[in-house]
Coordinates of N, CA and C in Angstrom, one line a residue:
Chain W
Q1147 N 0.1 -12.3 17.2 CA 0.1 -12.8 15.6 C -0.4 -11.9 14.4
K1148 N 0.3 -11.4 13.5 CA -0.1 -10.4 12.7 C -1.4 -10.6 11.9
E1149 N -2.2 -10.2 11.3 CA -3.2 -10.7 10.4 C -2.6 -11.0 9.2
V1150 N -1.6 -10.6 8.7 CA -0.9 -11.1 7.4 C 0.5 -10.9 7.5
E1151 N 0.8 -12.7 7.1 CA 2.5 -12.7 7.2 C 3.1 -12.8 6.0
Q1152 N 3.9 -12.2 6.0 CA 5.0 -12.6 4.7 C 6.3 -12.6 4.7
D1153 N 7.0 -13.3 4.2 CA 8.7 -13.4 4.3 C 9.1 -12.3 3.7
P1154 N 10.0 -11.5 4.4 CA 10.7 -10.4 3.8 C 11.7 -10.5 2.9
G1155 N 12.2 -11.9 3.0 CA 13.1 -12.2 1.9 C 14.8 -11.7 2.3
P1156 N 15.5 -11.1 1.5 CA 15.4 -11.1 0.0 C 15.4 -12.5 -0.5
L1157 N 15.0 -12.6 -1.9 CA 14.6 -13.6 -2.5 C 15.6 -13.2 -3.9
S1158 N 16.5 -14.1 -4.1 CA 17.4 -13.8 -5.4 C 17.3 -15.2 -6.3
V1159 N 17.0 -14.8 -7.8 CA 16.8 -15.9 -8.5 C 17.5 -15.5 -9.8
P1160 N 17.9 -16.3 -10.9 CA 18.6 -15.8 -11.7 C 17.1 -15.7 -13.0
E1161 N 17.9 -15.0 -14.0 CA 16.9 -14.4 -15.1 C 16.3 -15.9 -15.5
G1162 N 14.8 -15.8 -15.9 CA 13.9 -16.8 -16.5 C 13.6 -18.0 -15.5
A1163 N 13.7 -18.0 -14.1 CA 13.5 -18.9 -13.3 C 11.8 -18.6 -12.8
I1164 N 11.3 -19.5 -12.2 CA 10.1 -19.6 -11.9 C 9.9 -19.0 -10.4
V1165 N 9.3 -17.7 -10.1 CA 9.1 -17.2 -8.7 C 8.1 -17.6 -8.1
S1166 N 8.0 -17.8 -6.8 CA 7.0 -18.0 -5.9 C 6.7 -17.2 -4.8
L1167 N 5.9 -16.2 -4.4 CA 5.6 -15.5 -3.4 C 4.7 -15.7 -2.6
N1168 N 4.7 -15.8 -1.4 CA 3.8 -16.4 -0.7 C 3.2 -15.3 0.6
C1169 N 1.8 -15.4 1.1 CA 1.5 -14.9 2.2 C 0.4 -15.7 2.7
T1170 N 0.6 -15.7 4.2 CA -0.5 -16.3 5.1 C -1.2 -15.1 5.8
Y1171 N -2.6 -15.5 6.0 CA -3.5 -14.8 6.7 C -4.1 -15.7 7.8
S1172 N -5.0 -14.7 8.7 CA -5.6 -15.3 9.9 C -7.2 -14.8 9.9
N1173 N -7.3 -13.7 9.3 CA -8.7 -13.5 9.1 C -9.6 -14.0 8.0
S1174 N -10.8 -14.8 8.5 CA -11.4 -15.6 7.5 C -12.4 -14.7 6.7
A1175 N -12.6 -13.6 7.0 CA -13.5 -12.3 6.6 C -12.8 -11.8 5.4
F1176 N -11.8 -12.2 5.3 CA -10.9 -11.2 4.0 C -11.7 -12.2 2.6
Q1177 N -11.8 -11.2 1.7 CA -12.7 -11.7 0.4 C -11.7 -11.4 -0.9
Y1178 N -11.3 -9.9 -0.7 CA -10.4 -9.3 -1.9 C -8.9 -9.8 -1.6
F1179 N -8.1 -10.3 -2.5 CA -6.8 -10.8 -2.3 C -6.2 -9.8 -3.5
M1180 N -5.0 -8.9 -3.0 CA -4.2 -8.3 -3.8 C -2.7 -8.2 -4.0
W1181 N -1.9 -8.2 -5.2 CA -0.6 -8.2 -5.3 C -0.3 -6.8 -5.5
Y1182 N 0.8 -6.2 -5.1 CA 1.3 -5.0 -5.2 C 2.7 -5.0 -5.7
R1183 N 3.1 -4.5 -6.5 CA 4.8 -4.2 -6.8 C 5.2 -3.0 -6.5
Q1184 N 6.3 -3.0 -6.0 CA 7.1 -1.4 -5.5 C 8.2 -1.3 -6.0
Y1185 N 8.6 -0.6 -6.9 CA 10.1 -0.3 -7.5 C 10.4 0.5 -6.4
S1186 N 11.9 0.6 -5.9 CA 12.7 1.4 -5.1 C 12.2 3.0 -5.1
R1187 N 12.0 3.6 -4.2 CA 11.5 5.0 -4.4 C 10.5 5.4 -4.9
K1188 N 9.6 4.3 -5.4 CA 8.2 4.7 -5.9 C 7.0 4.2 -5.0
G1189 N 6.0 4.6 -5.2 CA 4.5 4.1 -4.5 C 4.3 2.6 -5.1
P1190 N 3.6 1.9 -4.3 CA 3.3 0.4 -4.8 C 2.0 0.6 -6.1
E1191 N 2.1 -0.3 -6.9 CA 1.3 -0.5 -8.2 C 0.8 -1.7 -8.1
L1192 N -0.8 -1.5 -8.4 CA -1.5 -2.9 -8.1 C -0.9 -3.7 -9.2
L1193 N -0.7 -4.9 -9.3 CA -0.7 -6.1 -9.9 C -1.9 -6.8 -10.6
M1194 N -2.4 -7.5 -9.5 CA -3.7 -8.4 -9.7 C -4.2 -8.2 -8.6
Y1195 N -5.4 -8.4 -8.5 CA -6.2 -8.7 -7.4 C -7.5 -9.9 -7.8
T1196 N -7.9 -10.9 -6.9 CA -8.7 -11.9 -6.7 C -9.9 -11.9 -5.9
Y1197 N -11.1 -12.0 -6.3 CA -12.2 -12.1 -5.5 C -12.6 -13.5 -5.0
S1198 N -12.4 -13.7 -3.5 CA -12.8 -15.2 -3.3 C -11.4 -16.0 -3.5
S1199 N -11.9 -17.1 -3.8 CA -10.9 -18.3 -3.9 C -10.6 -18.5 -5.5
G1200 N -9.6 -18.9 -5.8 CA -9.4 -19.6 -7.3 C -8.0 -19.0 -7.7
N1201 N -7.9 -18.8 -9.1 CA -6.5 -18.5 -9.8 C -7.1 -17.5 -10.6
K1202 N -5.8 -16.5 -10.9 CA -6.0 -15.5 -12.1 C -4.6 -15.6 -12.6
E1203 N -4.8 -15.3 -14.0 CA -3.5 -15.2 -14.6 C -3.8 -13.9 -15.7
D1204 N -2.7 -13.3 -15.6 CA -2.3 -12.2 -16.3 C -0.9 -12.1 -17.1
G1205 N -0.6 -12.7 -18.4 CA 0.8 -12.6 -18.7 C 1.5 -13.6 -18.1
R1206 N 2.7 -13.2 -17.8 CA 3.5 -13.9 -16.7 C 3.2 -14.3 -15.2
F1207 N 2.3 -13.5 -15.2 CA 2.1 -13.4 -13.5 C 0.7 -14.1 -13.3
T1208 N 0.7 -15.1 -12.1 CA -0.5 -16.1 -11.7 C -0.5 -15.7 -10.4
A1209 N -1.9 -15.5 -10.0 CA -2.2 -15.4 -8.6 C -3.4 -16.5 -8.1
Q1210 N -3.0 -17.1 -6.8 CA -3.8 -18.3 -6.4 C -4.1 -17.9 -5.1
V1211 N -5.4 -18.3 -4.8 CA -6.0 -18.0 -3.4 C -6.6 -19.5 -3.0
D1212 N -6.0 -19.8 -1.6 CA -6.5 -20.9 -1.0 C -7.1 -20.5 0.5
K1213 N -8.4 -20.4 0.4 CA -9.0 -19.8 1.5 C -9.2 -21.1 2.7
S1214 N -9.0 -22.2 2.2 CA -9.2 -23.2 3.3 C -8.0 -23.2 4.3
S1215 N -6.8 -22.8 3.1 CA -5.5 -22.9 4.0 C -5.0 -21.4 4.7
K1216 N -5.7 -20.4 4.1 CA -5.7 -19.1 4.3 C -4.2 -18.9 3.7
Y1217 N -4.0 -19.2 2.5 CA -2.7 -18.9 2.0 C -2.9 -18.2 0.4
I1218 N -1.9 -17.2 0.2 CA -2.0 -17.0 -1.3 C -0.7 -17.0 -1.8
S1219 N -0.8 -16.9 -2.9 CA 0.9 -16.9 -4.0 C 0.6 -16.1 -4.8
L1220 N 1.8 -15.5 -5.2 CA 1.9 -15.1 -6.7 C 3.2 -15.8 -7.3
F1221 N 2.8 -16.5 -8.5 CA 3.8 -16.9 -9.4 C 4.3 -15.8 -10.8
I1222 N 5.6 -15.8 -10.9 CA 6.1 -14.7 -12.1 C 7.0 -16.1 -13.0
R1223 N 6.6 -16.1 -13.9 CA 7.2 -17.0 -14.9 C 8.5 -16.4 -15.9
D1224 N 9.3 -17.2 -16.2 CA 10.3 -16.7 -17.1 C 10.5 -14.9 -16.7
S1225 N 11.2 -15.0 -15.0 CA 11.5 -13.8 -14.4 C 12.4 -13.0 -15.4
Q1226 N 12.3 -11.5 -15.2 CA 13.2 -10.7 -15.7 C 14.0 -9.7 -14.7
P1227 N 15.0 -9.1 -14.9 CA 15.6 -8.2 -14.4 C 14.8 -7.0 -13.9
S1228 N 13.9 -6.6 -14.9 CA 12.9 -5.9 -14.5 C 11.9 -5.9 -13.4
D1229 N 11.7 -7.4 -13.2 CA 11.0 -7.7 -12.2 C 11.6 -7.4 -10.7
S1230 N 12.8 -7.1 -10.9 CA 13.2 -6.8 -9.3 C 12.5 -5.9 -8.8
A1231 N 12.1 -5.9 -7.3 CA 11.1 -4.8 -6.6 C 10.9 -5.9 -5.4
T1232 N 10.1 -4.8 -4.7 CA 9.3 -5.7 -3.3 C 7.9 -6.0 -3.9
Y1233 N 7.5 -7.0 -3.5 CA 6.1 -7.3 -3.7 C 5.4 -7.3 -2.6
L1234 N 4.0 -6.8 -2.5 CA 3.3 -6.4 -1.2 C 1.9 -7.3 -1.4
C1235 N 1.5 -8.2 -0.6 CA 0.2 -8.6 -0.6 C -0.5 -8.1 0.1
A1236 N -1.9 -7.9 0.0 CA -2.9 -6.9 0.5 C -4.1 -7.7 0.5
M1237 N -5.1 -7.7 1.4 CA -6.1 -8.0 1.5 C -7.4 -7.5 2.3
S1238 N -8.5 -7.4 2.0 CA -9.7 -6.7 2.5 C -11.0 -7.3 2.7
G1239 N -11.6 -7.3 3.5 CA -13.1 -7.7 3.5 C -14.2 -7.0 2.7
T1240 N -15.6 -7.2 2.9 CA -16.6 -6.8 2.4 C -17.3 -5.7 3.3
G1241 N -16.9 -5.8 4.5 CA -17.5 -4.9 5.4 C -16.8 -3.5 5.6
G1242 N -15.7 -3.3 5.1 CA -15.3 -1.6 4.8 C -14.1 -1.6 4.1
F1243 N -13.6 -0.7 4.0 CA -12.5 -0.2 3.2 C -11.2 -0.4 3.4
K1244 N -10.9 -0.7 4.6 CA -9.7 -0.9 5.3 C -8.8 -2.0 4.5
T1245 N -7.4 -2.1 4.2 CA -6.8 -3.1 3.5 C -5.6 -3.4 4.5
I1246 N -5.3 -4.5 4.7 CA -4.2 -5.1 5.3 C -3.3 -5.5 4.2
F1247 N -1.9 -4.9 4.6 CA -1.0 -5.1 3.7 C 0.4 -6.2 4.5
G1248 N 0.9 -7.0 3.9 CA 1.8 -7.6 4.2 C 3.2 -6.8 4.4
A1249 N 4.1 -7.3 4.7 CA 5.5 -6.5 5.0 C 6.0 -6.3 3.5
G1250 N 5.9 -7.4 2.5 CA 6.6 -6.9 1.5 C 7.9 -8.1 1.3
T1251 N 8.0 -8.9 0.2 CA 8.9 -9.6 0.0 C 10.1 -9.0 -1.1
R1252 N 11.6 -8.8 -0.7 CA 12.1 -8.0 -1.7 C 12.8 -9.1 -2.8
L1253 N 12.3 -8.8 -4.1 CA 13.0 -9.9 -5.1 C 14.1 -9.3 -6.2
F1254 N 15.0 -10.2 -6.0 CA 16.1 -9.6 -7.0 C 16.3 -10.7 -8.1
V1255 N 16.0 -10.4 -9.4 CA 16.3 -11.4 -10.6 C 17.5 -10.7 -11.2
K1256 N 18.6 -11.8 -11.2 CA 20.0 -11.5 -11.8 C 19.9 -11.8 -13.1
A1257 N 20.6 -11.2 -13.9 CA 20.8 -11.2 -15.4 C 21.9 -12.3 -15.7
Chain Y
D771 N -4.6 8.4 -17.9 CA -3.8 7.7 -17.1 C -4.3 8.2 -15.6
V772 N -4.3 7.2 -14.7 CA -4.6 7.7 -13.6 C -3.6 8.3 -12.7
K773 N -4.0 9.2 -11.7 CA -2.7 9.7 -11.1 C -3.1 10.3 -9.3
V774 N -2.2 10.0 -8.9 CA -2.2 10.4 -7.4 C -0.6 11.1 -7.1
T775 N -1.0 12.5 -6.7 CA 0.3 13.1 -6.5 C 0.4 13.7 -5.3
Q776 N 1.8 13.8 -4.8 CA 1.9 14.0 -3.4 C 2.8 15.4 -3.4
S777 N 2.3 16.4 -2.6 CA 3.0 17.5 -2.6 C 4.7 17.7 -2.4
S778 N 5.3 17.0 -1.9 CA 6.9 16.5 -1.8 C 7.6 15.4 -1.9
R779 N 8.4 15.3 -2.3 CA 9.2 14.0 -2.4 C 9.9 13.7 -1.4
Y780 N 10.6 15.0 -1.2 CA 11.4 14.6 0.3 C 11.2 16.0 1.2
L781 N 11.4 15.8 2.5 CA 11.0 16.8 3.4 C 11.7 16.7 4.5
V782 N 12.4 17.8 5.0 CA 13.1 17.6 6.5 C 12.8 18.7 7.2
K783 N 12.3 18.4 8.4 CA 11.6 19.1 9.4 C 12.2 19.1 10.6
R784 N 12.1 20.1 11.7 CA 12.6 20.0 12.9 C 11.3 19.7 14.0
T785 N 12.0 18.7 14.9 CA 11.1 18.4 15.9 C 10.4 19.6 16.4
G786 N 8.9 19.1 16.6 CA 8.1 20.3 17.1 C 7.2 21.1 16.2
E787 N 7.8 20.7 14.9 CA 7.1 21.9 13.6 C 5.6 21.1 13.5
K788 N 5.0 22.1 12.8 CA 3.7 21.3 12.2 C 4.2 21.2 10.6
V789 N 3.5 19.7 10.4 CA 3.9 19.6 8.9 C 2.6 19.3 8.3
F790 N 2.4 19.5 6.9 CA 1.5 19.2 6.3 C 1.8 18.7 5.0
L791 N 1.2 17.1 4.8 CA 1.4 16.8 3.6 C 0.2 16.6 2.5
E792 N 0.3 17.0 1.3 CA -0.9 17.1 0.5 C -1.0 16.1 -0.3
C793 N -2.1 15.7 -0.7 CA -2.4 14.4 -1.8 C -3.5 15.0 -2.7
V794 N -3.4 14.8 -3.7 CA -4.2 15.1 -5.0 C -4.6 13.9 -6.0
Q795 N -5.7 13.6 -6.2 CA -6.0 12.6 -7.1 C -6.9 13.0 -8.1
D796 N -6.7 12.6 -9.5 CA -7.7 13.0 -10.5 C -8.7 12.3 -11.1
M797 N -9.0 11.1 -10.3 CA -9.8 10.1 -10.4 C -11.3 9.9 -10.2
D798 N -11.7 11.1 -9.4 CA -12.8 11.3 -8.8 C -13.2 10.0 -7.8
H799 N -12.4 9.5 -7.4 CA -12.6 8.5 -6.4 C -13.2 9.0 -5.1
E800 N -13.9 8.1 -4.3 CA -14.7 8.5 -2.8 C -13.7 8.3 -1.7
N801 N -12.9 7.3 -1.8 CA -11.6 6.9 -0.8 C -10.3 7.4 -1.0
M802 N -10.0 8.1 0.1 CA -8.7 8.4 0.2 C -8.0 8.0 1.5
F803 N -6.6 7.4 1.5 CA -5.7 6.9 2.5 C -4.6 7.5 2.7
W804 N -4.1 7.4 4.0 CA -2.6 7.8 4.3 C -2.0 6.9 5.1
Y805 N -1.0 6.6 4.7 CA -0.4 5.2 5.1 C 1.3 5.8 5.1
R806 N 1.9 5.1 6.4 CA 3.1 5.1 6.6 C 3.6 3.7 6.4
Q807 N 4.9 3.8 5.6 CA 5.6 2.5 5.3 C 6.9 2.7 6.1
D808 N 7.2 1.8 6.9 CA 8.6 1.4 7.5 C 9.2 0.0 7.7
P809 N 10.5 0.0 7.4 CA 11.0 -1.5 7.1 C 10.6 -2.2 8.0
G810 N 10.2 -3.9 7.6 CA 10.0 -4.8 8.3 C 8.4 -4.6 8.9
L811 N 8.0 -3.5 8.6 CA 6.5 -3.3 9.2 C 5.3 -2.8 8.1
G812 N 5.9 -2.9 7.1 CA 4.9 -2.7 5.8 C 4.1 -1.6 5.9
L813 N 3.2 -1.6 5.1 CA 2.2 -0.4 5.0 C 1.3 -0.6 6.6
R814 N 1.2 0.7 7.2 CA 0.1 1.0 8.1 C -0.7 1.9 8.0
L815 N -1.9 1.9 8.0 CA -2.9 2.9 7.7 C -3.0 3.8 9.1
I816 N -2.9 5.3 8.6 CA -3.3 6.3 9.5 C -4.5 6.7 9.8
Y817 N -4.8 7.1 8.5 CA -6.4 7.7 8.3 C -6.8 7.4 7.0
F818 N -8.1 6.9 7.1 CA -8.7 7.3 5.7 C -10.1 7.9 5.7
S819 N -10.5 8.2 4.4 CA -11.7 9.0 4.0 C -12.4 8.5 3.1
Y820 N -13.8 8.6 3.3 CA -14.8 7.8 2.4 C -15.7 8.7 1.6
D821 N -15.6 10.1 2.1 CA -16.2 11.0 1.3 C -15.5 12.4 2.2
V822 N -16.3 13.3 1.3 CA -15.6 14.9 1.7 C -16.2 15.0 3.3
K823 N -15.2 15.6 3.8 CA -15.3 16.1 5.2 C -15.5 15.1 6.3
M824 N -15.4 13.7 6.0 CA -15.7 12.3 6.7 C -14.1 11.8 6.5
K825 N -14.1 11.4 7.8 CA -12.7 10.6 8.2 C -13.1 9.5 9.3
E826 N -12.2 8.7 8.8 CA -12.2 7.5 10.2 C -10.6 7.2 10.5
K827 N -10.2 6.7 11.8 CA -9.1 6.5 12.1 C -8.4 5.3 11.7
G828 N -7.4 5.1 11.0 CA -6.7 3.7 11.0 C -6.1 3.0 12.2
D829 N -5.0 2.5 11.9 CA -4.2 1.6 13.1 C -3.4 2.6 14.1
I830 N -2.8 3.5 13.2 CA -1.9 4.7 14.0 C -2.1 6.0 13.8
P831 N -3.2 6.4 14.2 CA -3.6 7.8 14.0 C -2.9 8.6 15.1
E832 N -2.3 8.3 16.1 CA -1.9 9.2 17.2 C -0.7 9.9 16.6
G833 N -0.9 11.3 17.0 CA 0.0 12.2 16.6 C -0.2 12.8 15.1
Y834 N -1.3 12.5 14.5 CA -1.8 13.0 13.2 C -3.3 13.4 13.1
S835 N -3.4 14.5 12.3 CA -5.0 14.7 11.8 C -4.8 14.8 10.4
V836 N -6.3 14.7 9.8 CA -6.3 14.8 8.5 C -7.2 15.8 8.0
S837 N -7.4 16.2 6.8 CA -8.6 17.2 6.5 C -9.1 16.7 5.1
R838 N -10.2 16.8 4.8 CA -10.7 16.6 3.4 C -11.5 17.6 3.2
E839 N -11.3 18.6 2.3 CA -12.4 19.8 2.3 C -12.8 19.5 0.6
K840 N -12.1 19.2 -0.1 CA -12.8 18.4 -1.4 C -12.6 17.2 -1.6
K841 N -13.3 16.6 -2.7 CA -13.1 15.1 -3.1 C -11.6 14.8 -3.5
E842 N -11.2 15.7 -4.3 CA -9.6 15.2 -4.8 C -8.6 15.3 -4.0
R843 N -9.1 16.2 -2.8 CA -7.7 16.7 -2.3 C -7.8 16.1 -0.7
F844 N -6.8 15.5 0.1 CA -6.7 14.8 1.3 C -5.2 15.0 1.8
S845 N -5.6 15.9 2.8 CA -4.3 16.2 3.8 C -3.9 15.7 5.0
L846 N -2.7 15.2 5.3 CA -2.0 14.7 6.6 C -1.4 16.1 7.3
I847 N -1.9 15.9 8.5 CA -1.1 16.9 9.3 C -0.5 16.4 10.7
L848 N 0.7 16.5 10.8 CA 1.4 16.2 12.0 C 1.5 17.5 12.7
E849 N 0.8 17.4 13.9 CA 0.7 18.6 14.6 C 1.7 19.1 15.3
S850 N 2.6 18.4 15.7 CA 4.0 18.6 16.4 C 4.9 17.4 16.0
A851 N 5.9 17.4 14.9 CA 6.5 16.3 14.7 C 7.7 15.9 15.6
S852 N 7.8 14.6 15.5 CA 8.6 13.8 16.6 C 9.6 13.0 15.5
T853 N 10.7 12.8 16.2 CA 11.7 12.2 15.4 C 10.9 10.5 15.2
N854 N 10.0 10.0 15.9 CA 9.5 8.6 15.6 C 8.6 8.9 14.2
Q855 N 8.3 10.0 13.9 CA 7.4 9.9 12.5 C 8.3 10.0 11.3
T856 N 9.5 10.0 11.6 CA 10.5 10.0 10.3 C 10.2 8.4 9.6
S857 N 9.7 8.7 8.2 CA 9.2 7.7 7.7 C 8.9 8.0 6.3
M858 N 8.3 6.9 5.6 CA 7.9 7.2 4.1 C 6.3 7.2 4.2
Y859 N 5.7 8.3 3.9 CA 4.4 8.4 3.9 C 3.7 8.4 2.4
L860 N 2.6 7.5 2.5 CA 1.9 7.2 1.0 C 0.5 7.3 1.4
C861 N 0.1 8.2 0.0 CA -1.1 8.5 -0.1 C -1.9 7.7 -1.2
A862 N -3.0 7.0 -1.1 CA -3.8 6.2 -1.8 C -5.1 6.5 -2.2
S863 N -5.4 6.4 -3.2 CA -7.1 6.5 -3.3 C -7.7 5.4 -4.2
S864 N -9.3 5.1 -3.8 CA -9.9 4.0 -4.4 C -11.2 4.3 -4.6
S865 N -12.0 3.7 -5.5 CA -13.3 3.7 -5.7 C -14.2 2.2 -5.3
G866 N -13.1 1.4 -4.7 CA -13.8 0.2 -4.4 C -13.0 -0.8 -3.3
R867 N -13.1 -1.7 -3.0 CA -12.5 -2.3 -1.8 C -11.3 -3.2 -2.5
A868 N -10.9 -3.5 -3.8 CA -9.7 -4.1 -3.9 C -8.5 -3.1 -4.3
E869 N -8.7 -2.3 -5.7 CA -7.7 -1.5 -5.9 C -7.7 -0.1 -5.5
Q870 N -6.4 -0.1 -5.0 CA -5.8 1.3 -4.5 C -4.8 1.8 -5.6
Y871 N -4.9 3.2 -5.9 CA -3.8 3.9 -6.5 C -2.9 4.6 -5.5
F872 N -1.8 4.4 -5.5 CA -0.8 5.3 -4.8 C -0.2 6.1 -5.4
G873 N 0.2 7.2 -4.5 CA 1.2 8.2 -5.0 C 2.5 7.9 -4.9
P874 N 3.7 8.7 -5.3 CA 4.9 8.3 -5.2 C 5.6 8.2 -3.8
G875 N 4.9 9.1 -2.9 CA 5.5 9.1 -1.5 C 6.2 10.2 -1.0
T876 N 6.2 10.5 0.2 CA 7.1 11.6 0.8 C 8.2 11.1 1.7
R877 N 9.1 11.0 1.6 CA 10.2 10.6 2.5 C 10.2 11.9 3.5
L878 N 10.0 11.4 4.5 CA 9.9 12.6 5.8 C 11.0 12.5 6.9
T879 N 11.9 13.4 6.8 CA 12.6 13.0 8.3 C 12.7 14.2 9.0
V880 N 12.6 13.8 10.3 CA 12.5 14.9 11.5 C 13.6 14.9 12.3
T881 N 14.3 15.7 12.4 CA 15.5 16.1 13.1 C 15.5 16.8 14.6

């Protein structure tokens, strides 16, 4: 079993839709939960990160962490064609610098 | 603006060649990482370094070595390139356990 599971998609939605992206994990030692966005032929860029449990909001993006279920989510409101990219979840613990990445979900937002 | 640069965007090498991939960051970060990214497998850590001249093996170090002689520079070396090392190589740097800043990637093809 992989430490981090993420549905690869692709996920196709119409412009304006609410998008929900999810990851599950198995290691209860993870404390930092990140979401990266990667456009085609570019390196990933950090969108948001959360420490421990709870929600975090930044503009149209909301990150949620449910440590009891080992489940994290990223919601995108009012999705735009410019949101079309691959979204990677990532996690790390407090014992070192190693980060585990999900395989990424490919999102298409149709105009 | 933070910046991580990689020496080449695209590289084609022959089997058995020695390959050098170079990464430079201008953020004075202590930590630097080398990943490879393959479809369906996500990002896999090859090596990381938390200080000059210090290095730690990641999940897939076989066939690779690294060098960090200066804080801003982290090199990945393929001692004898093989076709199964054809991949996208991503360098990243960080100062903590959450945010990593990625370079644009080097797409390496070994023929």
